[in-house]
Amino acid sequence: MSFDPAAIRAFEHAGWQQAAAAYDATFAPATAPFAEALLDAAGVAPGLRVLDIGCGTGMVTAAAARRGTHPVALDFSAAMLAEARHVHPRLRFDEGDAEALPYADGSFDAVVSNFGVHHVPGPGKAIGEARRVLRPGGRVAFTSWAAPADNIAWRLLFDAIRDHGDPDAAKTPPSGGNLGTTETALRLLRDAGFGDARAEPIRREWHIAAPRDLLAAFARGTVRTAALIAAQPAAARPAIEAAMVRTAARYRTADGFAVPIVAILACGTKSPA
């Protein structure tokens, strides 16, 4: 399928509109463990003006607020923002486009995005916009998921689909941002003009009660992976789930399962004027 930014945006928007209501109960436990490292990388401290791009249900925005900052959050999904405003009624959430931020130049001391940049059609535009709204000397930080080959949670699903389903079943638009390595994340920052660019893998655990919860989280709390699951033949789904349950057994703990997950954490500084 050819690269069509409008098609990618429409696909992502429709998917997040649908996932919003279930997100906090399903997929948020996978993204939450990276929030504090993300804020640290951006130098988020009391009194700073912080922008959270692709804020979703507001988890990182709230974490920034707890640090005594003045956060502003933006997302393109009205449904996600409705969830965020319900949970965090005193915080500011704006609807808008990460590739055309509705803020003046130099408005923020720090810009963060927790697993948001790789969902836009043009990650380079989004990072360029982040640089524009930062003050000189301000910092940007973002996370993206490491490649599935390095990420066990995704590997459990993709291996099961490879063995029992159809990996090519979902006819979705191509991803706008393949940011699963430190090299691609660093290139994105440097191409946008950021200095002191750094990127590293961050390892955490996704805690679930049962392996079936992993499949449910992917199916109800994501977009691209959810489309792959939904496209599997109905006859194959029980075998896919059974294979995930068998393989995940090695990650059992005393009170459930702890599945290793890996993110790429990247950050950079806007050079002083």
Short mmCIF file of N, CA and C in Angstrom, two decimals, residues 150-254:
data_model
loop_
_atom_site.label_atom_id
_atom_site.label_comp_id
_atom_site.label_asym_id
_atom_site.label_seq_id
_atom_site.Cartn_x
_atom_site.Cartn_y
_atom_site.Cartn_z
N ASP A 150 12.65 -7.40 19.56
CA ASP A 150 13.27 -7.14 20.86
C ASP A 150 12.25 -6.99 21.98
N ASN A 151 10.98 -7.11 21.65
CA ASN A 151 9.91 -6.79 22.60
C ASN A 151 9.04 -8.02 22.82
N ILE A 152 9.22 -8.66 23.96
CA ILE A 152 8.62 -9.97 24.18
C ILE A 152 7.10 -9.93 24.12
N ALA A 153 6.47 -8.91 24.66
CA ALA A 153 5.01 -8.86 24.65
C ALA A 153 4.47 -8.97 23.23
N TRP A 154 5.07 -8.22 22.31
CA TRP A 154 4.63 -8.29 20.91
C TRP A 154 5.05 -9.61 20.28
N ARG A 155 6.20 -10.10 20.65
CA ARG A 155 6.67 -11.35 20.07
C ARG A 155 5.73 -12.51 20.42
N LEU A 156 5.20 -12.51 21.64
CA LEU A 156 4.24 -13.55 22.02
C LEU A 156 3.06 -13.58 21.06
N LEU A 157 2.56 -12.38 20.73
CA LEU A 157 1.41 -12.29 19.83
C LEU A 157 1.81 -12.62 18.40
N PHE A 158 2.87 -11.99 17.91
CA PHE A 158 3.23 -12.15 16.49
C PHE A 158 3.67 -13.58 16.18
N ASP A 159 4.36 -14.23 17.12
CA ASP A 159 4.73 -15.63 16.90
C ASP A 159 3.50 -16.52 16.83
N ALA A 160 2.52 -16.25 17.70
CA ALA A 160 1.29 -17.05 17.70
C ALA A 160 0.52 -16.85 16.39
N ILE A 161 0.48 -15.62 15.90
CA ILE A 161 -0.21 -15.36 14.63
C ILE A 161 0.55 -15.99 13.47
N ARG A 162 1.86 -15.93 13.51
CA ARG A 162 2.66 -16.55 12.45
C ARG A 162 2.40 -18.05 12.38
N ASP A 163 2.29 -18.71 13.53
CA ASP A 163 2.13 -20.16 13.57
C ASP A 163 0.70 -20.62 13.35
N HIS A 164 -0.28 -19.78 13.70
CA HIS A 164 -1.66 -20.25 13.68
C HIS A 164 -2.63 -19.34 12.91
N GLY A 165 -2.15 -18.19 12.46
CA GLY A 165 -3.03 -17.26 11.76
C GLY A 165 -2.40 -16.75 10.49
N ASP A 166 -2.66 -15.47 10.19
CA ASP A 166 -2.17 -14.85 8.96
C ASP A 166 -1.54 -13.51 9.29
N PRO A 167 -0.20 -13.41 9.28
CA PRO A 167 0.47 -12.15 9.62
C PRO A 167 0.15 -11.00 8.65
N ASP A 168 -0.34 -11.34 7.46
CA ASP A 168 -0.63 -10.31 6.45
C ASP A 168 -2.11 -10.02 6.31
N ALA A 169 -2.89 -10.43 7.29
CA ALA A 169 -4.34 -10.32 7.15
C ALA A 169 -4.84 -8.88 7.19
N ALA A 170 -4.17 -8.02 7.96
CA ALA A 170 -4.64 -6.64 8.12
C ALA A 170 -4.13 -5.78 6.97
N LYS A 171 -5.04 -5.22 6.19
CA LYS A 171 -4.66 -4.37 5.07
C LYS A 171 -4.71 -2.91 5.54
N THR A 172 -3.78 -2.56 6.42
CA THR A 172 -3.76 -1.24 7.02
C THR A 172 -2.76 -0.34 6.29
N PRO A 173 -2.92 0.98 6.41
CA PRO A 173 -1.92 1.88 5.82
C PRO A 173 -0.56 1.66 6.48
N PRO A 174 0.52 1.93 5.79
CA PRO A 174 1.84 1.78 6.40
C PRO A 174 2.01 2.75 7.56
N SER A 175 2.87 2.40 8.48
CA SER A 175 3.13 3.26 9.64
C SER A 175 3.84 4.53 9.20
N GLY A 176 3.49 5.64 9.86
CA GLY A 176 4.18 6.89 9.57
C GLY A 176 5.57 6.93 10.17
N GLY A 177 5.76 6.22 11.29
CA GLY A 177 7.04 6.31 11.97
C GLY A 177 7.54 4.98 12.48
N ASN A 178 8.58 4.47 11.88
CA ASN A 178 9.22 3.26 12.37
C ASN A 178 10.40 3.68 13.24
N LEU A 179 10.13 3.84 14.53
CA LEU A 179 11.11 4.40 15.47
C LEU A 179 11.51 3.37 16.50
N GLY A 180 11.69 2.12 16.06
CA GLY A 180 11.96 1.02 16.98
C GLY A 180 13.40 0.79 17.32
N THR A 181 14.30 1.69 16.89
CA THR A 181 15.72 1.54 17.21
C THR A 181 16.26 2.88 17.69
N THR A 182 17.38 2.82 18.42
CA THR A 182 18.00 4.07 18.87
C THR A 182 18.49 4.88 17.67
N GLU A 183 18.93 4.21 16.62
CA GLU A 183 19.45 4.92 15.45
C GLU A 183 18.36 5.77 14.78
N THR A 184 17.17 5.20 14.60
CA THR A 184 16.10 5.96 13.94
C THR A 184 15.63 7.11 14.83
N ALA A 185 15.59 6.90 16.13
CA ALA A 185 15.18 7.97 17.04
C ALA A 185 16.18 9.11 17.04
N LEU A 186 17.47 8.78 17.06
CA LEU A 186 18.51 9.81 17.02
C LEU A 186 18.47 10.58 15.71
N ARG A 187 18.25 9.88 14.62
CA ARG A 187 18.19 10.55 13.31
C ARG A 187 17.03 11.54 13.28
N LEU A 188 15.90 11.16 13.86
CA LEU A 188 14.74 12.05 13.89
C LEU A 188 15.07 13.35 14.63
N LEU A 189 15.72 13.23 15.78
CA LEU A 189 16.07 14.41 16.56
C LEU A 189 17.09 15.28 15.85
N ARG A 190 18.11 14.66 15.31
CA ARG A 190 19.18 15.44 14.65
C ARG A 190 18.68 16.11 13.39
N ASP A 191 17.82 15.43 12.64
CA ASP A 191 17.28 16.03 11.42
C ASP A 191 16.41 17.24 11.74
N ALA A 192 15.81 17.25 12.93
CA ALA A 192 14.97 18.37 13.34
C ALA A 192 15.79 19.52 13.93
N GLY A 193 17.09 19.32 14.11
CA GLY A 193 17.95 20.38 14.61
C GLY A 193 18.23 20.36 16.09
N PHE A 194 17.91 19.27 16.76
CA PHE A 194 18.17 19.19 18.20
C PHE A 194 19.63 18.84 18.46
N GLY A 195 20.20 19.45 19.48
CA GLY A 195 21.53 19.11 19.92
C GLY A 195 21.50 18.18 21.12
N ASP A 196 22.65 17.68 21.50
CA ASP A 196 22.78 16.78 22.64
C ASP A 196 21.77 15.63 22.55
N ALA A 197 21.58 15.11 21.33
CA ALA A 197 20.59 14.05 21.11
C ALA A 197 21.08 12.73 21.70
N ARG A 198 20.20 12.07 22.42
CA ARG A 198 20.52 10.79 23.04
C ARG A 198 19.34 9.84 22.87
N ALA A 199 19.64 8.55 22.82
CA ALA A 199 18.59 7.54 22.75
C ALA A 199 19.10 6.25 23.37
N GLU A 200 18.25 5.57 24.09
CA GLU A 200 18.63 4.33 24.74
C GLU A 200 17.41 3.44 24.93
N PRO A 201 17.61 2.12 24.98
CA PRO A 201 16.50 1.23 25.31
C PRO A 201 16.24 1.25 26.81
N ILE A 202 14.97 1.28 27.17
CA ILE A 202 14.54 1.25 28.56
C ILE A 202 13.72 -0.01 28.77
N ARG A 203 14.06 -0.78 29.78
CA ARG A 203 13.40 -2.06 30.01
C ARG A 203 12.48 -1.99 31.23
N ARG A 204 11.27 -2.48 31.05
CA ARG A 204 10.30 -2.52 32.13
C ARG A 204 9.55 -3.86 32.06
N GLU A 205 8.57 -4.04 32.93
CA GLU A 205 7.71 -5.22 32.90
C GLU A 205 6.25 -4.79 32.83
N TRP A 206 5.50 -5.53 32.04
CA TRP A 206 4.06 -5.32 31.91
C TRP A 206 3.39 -6.37 32.80
N HIS A 207 2.76 -5.90 33.86
CA HIS A 207 2.16 -6.81 34.83
C HIS A 207 0.70 -7.07 34.46
N ILE A 208 0.37 -8.33 34.29
CA ILE A 208 -0.98 -8.75 33.93
C ILE A 208 -1.41 -9.90 34.83
N ALA A 209 -2.70 -10.06 34.98
CA ALA A 209 -3.21 -11.14 35.82
C ALA A 209 -3.12 -12.49 35.11
N ALA A 210 -3.33 -12.49 33.78
CA ALA A 210 -3.33 -13.73 33.01
C ALA A 210 -2.92 -13.41 31.58
N PRO A 211 -2.33 -14.36 30.85
CA PRO A 211 -1.92 -14.11 29.47
C PRO A 211 -3.04 -13.63 28.56
N ARG A 212 -4.26 -14.06 28.84
CA ARG A 212 -5.39 -13.60 28.02
C ARG A 212 -5.57 -12.09 28.11
N ASP A 213 -5.14 -11.50 29.25
CA ASP A 213 -5.23 -10.05 29.40
C ASP A 213 -4.32 -9.34 28.41
N LEU A 214 -3.22 -9.97 28.05
CA LEU A 214 -2.30 -9.40 27.07
C LEU A 214 -2.99 -9.29 25.71
N LEU A 215 -3.62 -10.36 25.30
CA LEU A 215 -4.33 -10.35 24.03
C LEU A 215 -5.47 -9.33 24.05
N ALA A 216 -6.19 -9.27 25.17
CA ALA A 216 -7.30 -8.32 25.28
C ALA A 216 -6.79 -6.88 25.23
N ALA A 217 -5.64 -6.61 25.84
CA ALA A 217 -5.09 -5.26 25.82
C ALA A 217 -4.70 -4.84 24.42
N PHE A 218 -4.07 -5.74 23.67
CA PHE A 218 -3.73 -5.44 22.29
C PHE A 218 -4.99 -5.23 21.45
N ALA A 219 -6.00 -6.04 21.69
CA ALA A 219 -7.22 -5.99 20.88
C ALA A 219 -8.08 -4.77 21.18
N ARG A 220 -8.05 -4.28 22.43
CA ARG A 220 -8.97 -3.20 22.83
C ARG A 220 -8.28 -1.88 23.10
N GLY A 221 -6.95 -1.90 23.28
CA GLY A 221 -6.26 -0.68 23.69
C GLY A 221 -5.22 -0.18 22.72
N THR A 222 -5.13 -0.76 21.52
CA THR A 222 -4.18 -0.31 20.51
C THR A 222 -4.94 -0.09 19.20
N VAL A 223 -4.21 0.29 18.16
CA VAL A 223 -4.84 0.53 16.87
C VAL A 223 -4.30 -0.42 15.81
N ARG A 224 -3.02 -0.29 15.48
CA ARG A 224 -2.46 -1.12 14.41
C ARG A 224 -2.44 -2.59 14.79
N THR A 225 -2.02 -2.90 16.02
CA THR A 225 -2.00 -4.30 16.47
C THR A 225 -3.41 -4.83 16.61
N ALA A 226 -4.33 -3.98 17.06
CA ALA A 226 -5.74 -4.40 17.17
C ALA A 226 -6.30 -4.77 15.80
N ALA A 227 -5.91 -4.01 14.77
CA ALA A 227 -6.39 -4.32 13.43
C ALA A 227 -5.88 -5.67 12.96
N LEU A 228 -4.64 -6.00 13.32
CA LEU A 228 -4.09 -7.31 12.95
C LEU A 228 -4.86 -8.43 13.63
N ILE A 229 -5.17 -8.25 14.91
CA ILE A 229 -5.93 -9.28 15.64
C ILE A 229 -7.32 -9.43 15.05
N ALA A 230 -7.98 -8.31 14.79
CA ALA A 230 -9.35 -8.36 14.26
C ALA A 230 -9.42 -9.02 12.90
N ALA A 231 -8.32 -8.94 12.13
CA ALA A 231 -8.32 -9.50 10.78
C ALA A 231 -8.04 -11.00 10.75
N GLN A 232 -7.72 -11.60 11.89
CA GLN A 232 -7.43 -13.04 11.88
C GLN A 232 -8.69 -13.86 11.63
N PRO A 233 -8.57 -14.95 10.91
CA PRO A 233 -9.73 -15.81 10.68
C PRO A 233 -10.31 -16.28 12.02
N ALA A 234 -11.62 -16.29 12.11
CA ALA A 234 -12.27 -16.68 13.38
C ALA A 234 -11.82 -18.06 13.83
N ALA A 235 -11.60 -18.97 12.90
CA ALA A 235 -11.21 -20.33 13.27
C ALA A 235 -9.81 -20.38 13.88
N ALA A 236 -8.99 -19.35 13.59
CA ALA A 236 -7.61 -19.35 14.08
C ALA A 236 -7.47 -18.73 15.46
N ARG A 237 -8.43 -17.97 15.90
CA ARG A 237 -8.26 -17.19 17.12
C ARG A 237 -8.08 -18.04 18.38
N PRO A 238 -8.82 -19.13 18.56
CA PRO A 238 -8.56 -19.96 19.75
C PRO A 238 -7.14 -20.50 19.80
N ALA A 239 -6.59 -20.90 18.65
CA ALA A 239 -5.22 -21.43 18.62
C ALA A 239 -4.21 -20.33 18.90
N ILE A 240 -4.47 -19.12 18.40
CA ILE A 240 -3.58 -17.99 18.67
C ILE A 240 -3.54 -17.70 20.16
N GLU A 241 -4.70 -17.65 20.77
CA GLU A 241 -4.77 -17.38 22.22
C GLU A 241 -4.10 -18.49 23.01
N ALA A 242 -4.35 -19.75 22.64
CA ALA A 242 -3.75 -20.88 23.36
C ALA A 242 -2.23 -20.85 23.26
N ALA A 243 -1.72 -20.48 22.09
CA ALA A 243 -0.26 -20.41 21.92
C ALA A 243 0.34 -19.32 22.79
N MET A 244 -0.34 -18.17 22.90
CA MET A 244 0.14 -17.10 23.76
C MET A 244 0.14 -17.53 25.22
N VAL A 245 -0.89 -18.22 25.63
CA VAL A 245 -0.98 -18.69 27.02
C VAL A 245 0.17 -19.64 27.34
N ARG A 246 0.46 -20.57 26.42
CA ARG A 246 1.55 -21.53 26.64
C ARG A 246 2.91 -20.82 26.74
N THR A 247 3.16 -19.91 25.81
CA THR A 247 4.47 -19.27 25.75
C THR A 247 4.67 -18.30 26.91
N ALA A 248 3.60 -17.68 27.36
CA ALA A 248 3.71 -16.71 28.44
C ALA A 248 3.90 -17.36 29.80
N ALA A 249 3.75 -18.65 29.88
CA ALA A 249 3.85 -19.33 31.18
C ALA A 249 5.19 -19.08 31.86
N ARG A 250 6.23 -18.87 31.08
CA ARG A 250 7.57 -18.67 31.66
C ARG A 250 7.68 -17.33 32.40
N TYR A 251 6.71 -16.45 32.22
CA TYR A 251 6.76 -15.14 32.87
C TYR A 251 5.84 -15.06 34.08
N ARG A 252 5.41 -16.21 34.56
CA ARG A 252 4.54 -16.26 35.74
C ARG A 252 5.29 -15.77 36.97
N THR A 253 4.59 -15.03 37.82
CA THR A 253 5.12 -14.58 39.10
C THR A 253 4.17 -15.05 40.20
N ALA A 254 4.47 -14.67 41.42
CA ALA A 254 3.64 -15.10 42.55
C ALA A 254 2.22 -14.56 42.46
#
